[in-house]
Amino acid sequence: MLFRSVQSEWQPGQVWRARDPTGQRFGVKPRLTILRVTLDPDGAVKQLRVARTSQLDFLDHEAERAFSAAGPFPNPPRDLQRNGEVEFQFGFMFEVSSNKFKFFRVPQ
């Protein structure tokens, strides 16, 4: 559910084309943003921060925006909670040359 919710919100191709329609300004190498996510006991986003930047602020901001907009998420299992919160890393990979994208939970 978390992945589908985030997928429906994340639009890296749109924000990319708005800033670099020809692909000549920022190049075509893949861009990876990793967010450090904290959810509260109800599954609401409590904190987001960029743990690894794509080197393009607008792609990092789009990842943060998409994750926030996708919440709240189903209540996190109690066995994953620490002090009532769940923390994890979540990756957003945008392959500029093919306009493909994927995201994934980053192992800790």
Short mmCIF file of C-alpha atoms in Angstrom, two decimals:
data_model
loop_
_atom_site.label_atom_id
_atom_site.label_comp_id
_atom_site.label_asym_id
_atom_site.label_seq_id
_atom_site.Cartn_x
_atom_site.Cartn_y
_atom_site.Cartn_z
CA MET A 1 0.00 0.00 0.00
CA LEU A 2 2.80 2.43 0.86
CA PHE A 3 4.51 1.86 -2.49
CA ARG A 4 1.31 2.28 -4.51
CA SER A 5 0.37 5.44 -2.65
CA VAL A 6 3.77 7.02 -3.23
CA GLN A 7 3.83 5.86 -6.87
CA SER A 8 0.54 7.61 -7.59
CA GLU A 9 1.95 10.90 -6.27
CA TRP A 10 5.55 10.96 -7.54
CA GLN A 11 5.94 12.80 -10.85
CA PRO A 12 9.69 13.16 -11.51
CA GLY A 13 9.29 13.35 -15.29
CA GLN A 14 6.98 16.34 -15.06
CA VAL A 15 9.23 18.34 -12.76
CA TRP A 16 12.28 17.37 -14.84
CA ARG A 17 10.72 18.47 -18.14
CA ALA A 18 9.57 21.75 -16.60
CA ARG A 19 13.19 22.61 -15.79
CA ASP A 20 15.07 20.87 -18.59
CA PRO A 21 12.80 20.14 -21.57
CA THR A 22 15.70 19.35 -23.92
CA GLY A 23 17.78 17.33 -21.46
CA GLN A 24 20.82 19.50 -22.10
CA ARG A 25 20.91 21.47 -18.86
CA PHE A 26 21.28 18.72 -16.25
CA GLY A 27 22.44 15.78 -18.37
CA VAL A 28 20.89 12.34 -18.52
CA LYS A 29 22.51 10.36 -15.70
CA PRO A 30 20.21 8.51 -13.28
CA ARG A 31 19.23 10.50 -10.21
CA LEU A 32 18.75 8.93 -6.77
CA THR A 33 17.13 10.60 -3.78
CA ILE A 34 16.98 8.75 -0.47
CA LEU A 35 14.63 10.04 2.21
CA ARG A 36 14.85 9.30 5.92
CA VAL A 37 11.22 8.86 6.98
CA THR A 38 9.65 8.93 10.44
CA LEU A 39 6.00 7.88 10.83
CA ASP A 40 3.98 8.39 13.98
CA PRO A 41 1.92 5.56 15.52
CA ASP A 42 -1.06 6.46 13.31
CA GLY A 43 1.00 6.25 10.10
CA ALA A 44 1.20 10.02 9.53
CA VAL A 45 4.47 11.47 8.28
CA LYS A 46 6.16 13.05 11.27
CA GLN A 47 9.49 13.90 9.66
CA LEU A 48 11.19 13.67 6.28
CA ARG A 49 14.73 14.57 5.48
CA VAL A 50 16.97 13.96 2.52
CA ALA A 51 19.56 11.35 3.51
CA ARG A 52 21.09 11.31 0.02
CA THR A 53 20.51 14.02 -2.53
CA SER A 54 20.06 13.54 -6.25
CA GLN A 55 22.15 16.71 -6.60
CA LEU A 56 19.06 18.45 -7.98
CA ASP A 57 16.95 20.21 -5.35
CA PHE A 58 13.77 20.06 -7.42
CA LEU A 59 13.92 16.24 -7.65
CA ASP A 60 14.61 15.96 -3.92
CA HIS A 61 11.67 18.28 -3.19
CA GLU A 62 9.42 16.24 -5.49
CA ALA A 63 10.33 13.07 -3.57
CA GLU A 64 9.50 14.78 -0.27
CA ARG A 65 6.27 16.21 -1.66
CA ALA A 66 5.15 12.86 -3.08
CA PHE A 67 5.86 10.95 0.11
CA SER A 68 4.02 13.53 2.24
CA ALA A 69 1.05 13.65 -0.13
CA ALA A 70 0.76 9.84 -0.16
CA GLY A 71 0.21 9.62 3.61
CA PRO A 72 -1.11 8.85 6.04
CA PHE A 73 -0.19 5.21 5.76
CA PRO A 74 -1.75 2.21 7.53
CA ASN A 75 -0.76 1.99 11.17
CA PRO A 76 2.80 0.70 11.40
CA PRO A 77 3.11 -2.67 13.16
CA ARG A 78 3.98 -2.27 16.83
CA ASP A 79 6.98 -4.57 16.54
CA LEU A 80 8.56 -2.10 14.08
CA GLN A 81 7.90 0.92 16.30
CA ARG A 82 10.51 2.48 18.52
CA ASN A 83 9.09 4.94 21.05
CA GLY A 84 5.84 4.80 19.09
CA GLU A 85 7.49 5.77 15.79
CA VAL A 86 8.80 3.93 12.76
CA GLU A 87 11.92 5.12 10.97
CA PHE A 88 13.17 3.89 7.61
CA GLN A 89 14.83 5.05 4.43
CA PHE A 90 12.98 5.21 1.13
CA GLY A 91 14.71 5.59 -2.26
CA PHE A 92 13.52 7.33 -5.42
CA MET A 93 15.45 6.51 -8.61
CA PHE A 94 14.75 8.51 -11.78
CA GLU A 95 16.43 7.28 -14.97
CA VAL A 96 16.40 10.45 -17.00
CA SER A 97 17.49 8.97 -20.33
CA SER A 98 14.54 6.56 -20.45
CA ASN A 99 12.10 8.60 -18.34
CA LYS A 100 11.71 5.51 -16.14
CA PHE A 101 11.50 5.65 -12.40
CA LYS A 102 11.36 3.33 -9.46
CA PHE A 103 11.40 3.56 -5.71
CA PHE A 104 12.33 1.19 -2.96
CA ARG A 105 12.82 0.79 0.75
CA VAL A 106 16.49 1.10 1.60
CA PRO A 107 17.84 -1.61 3.93
CA GLN A 108 19.27 -0.28 7.17
#
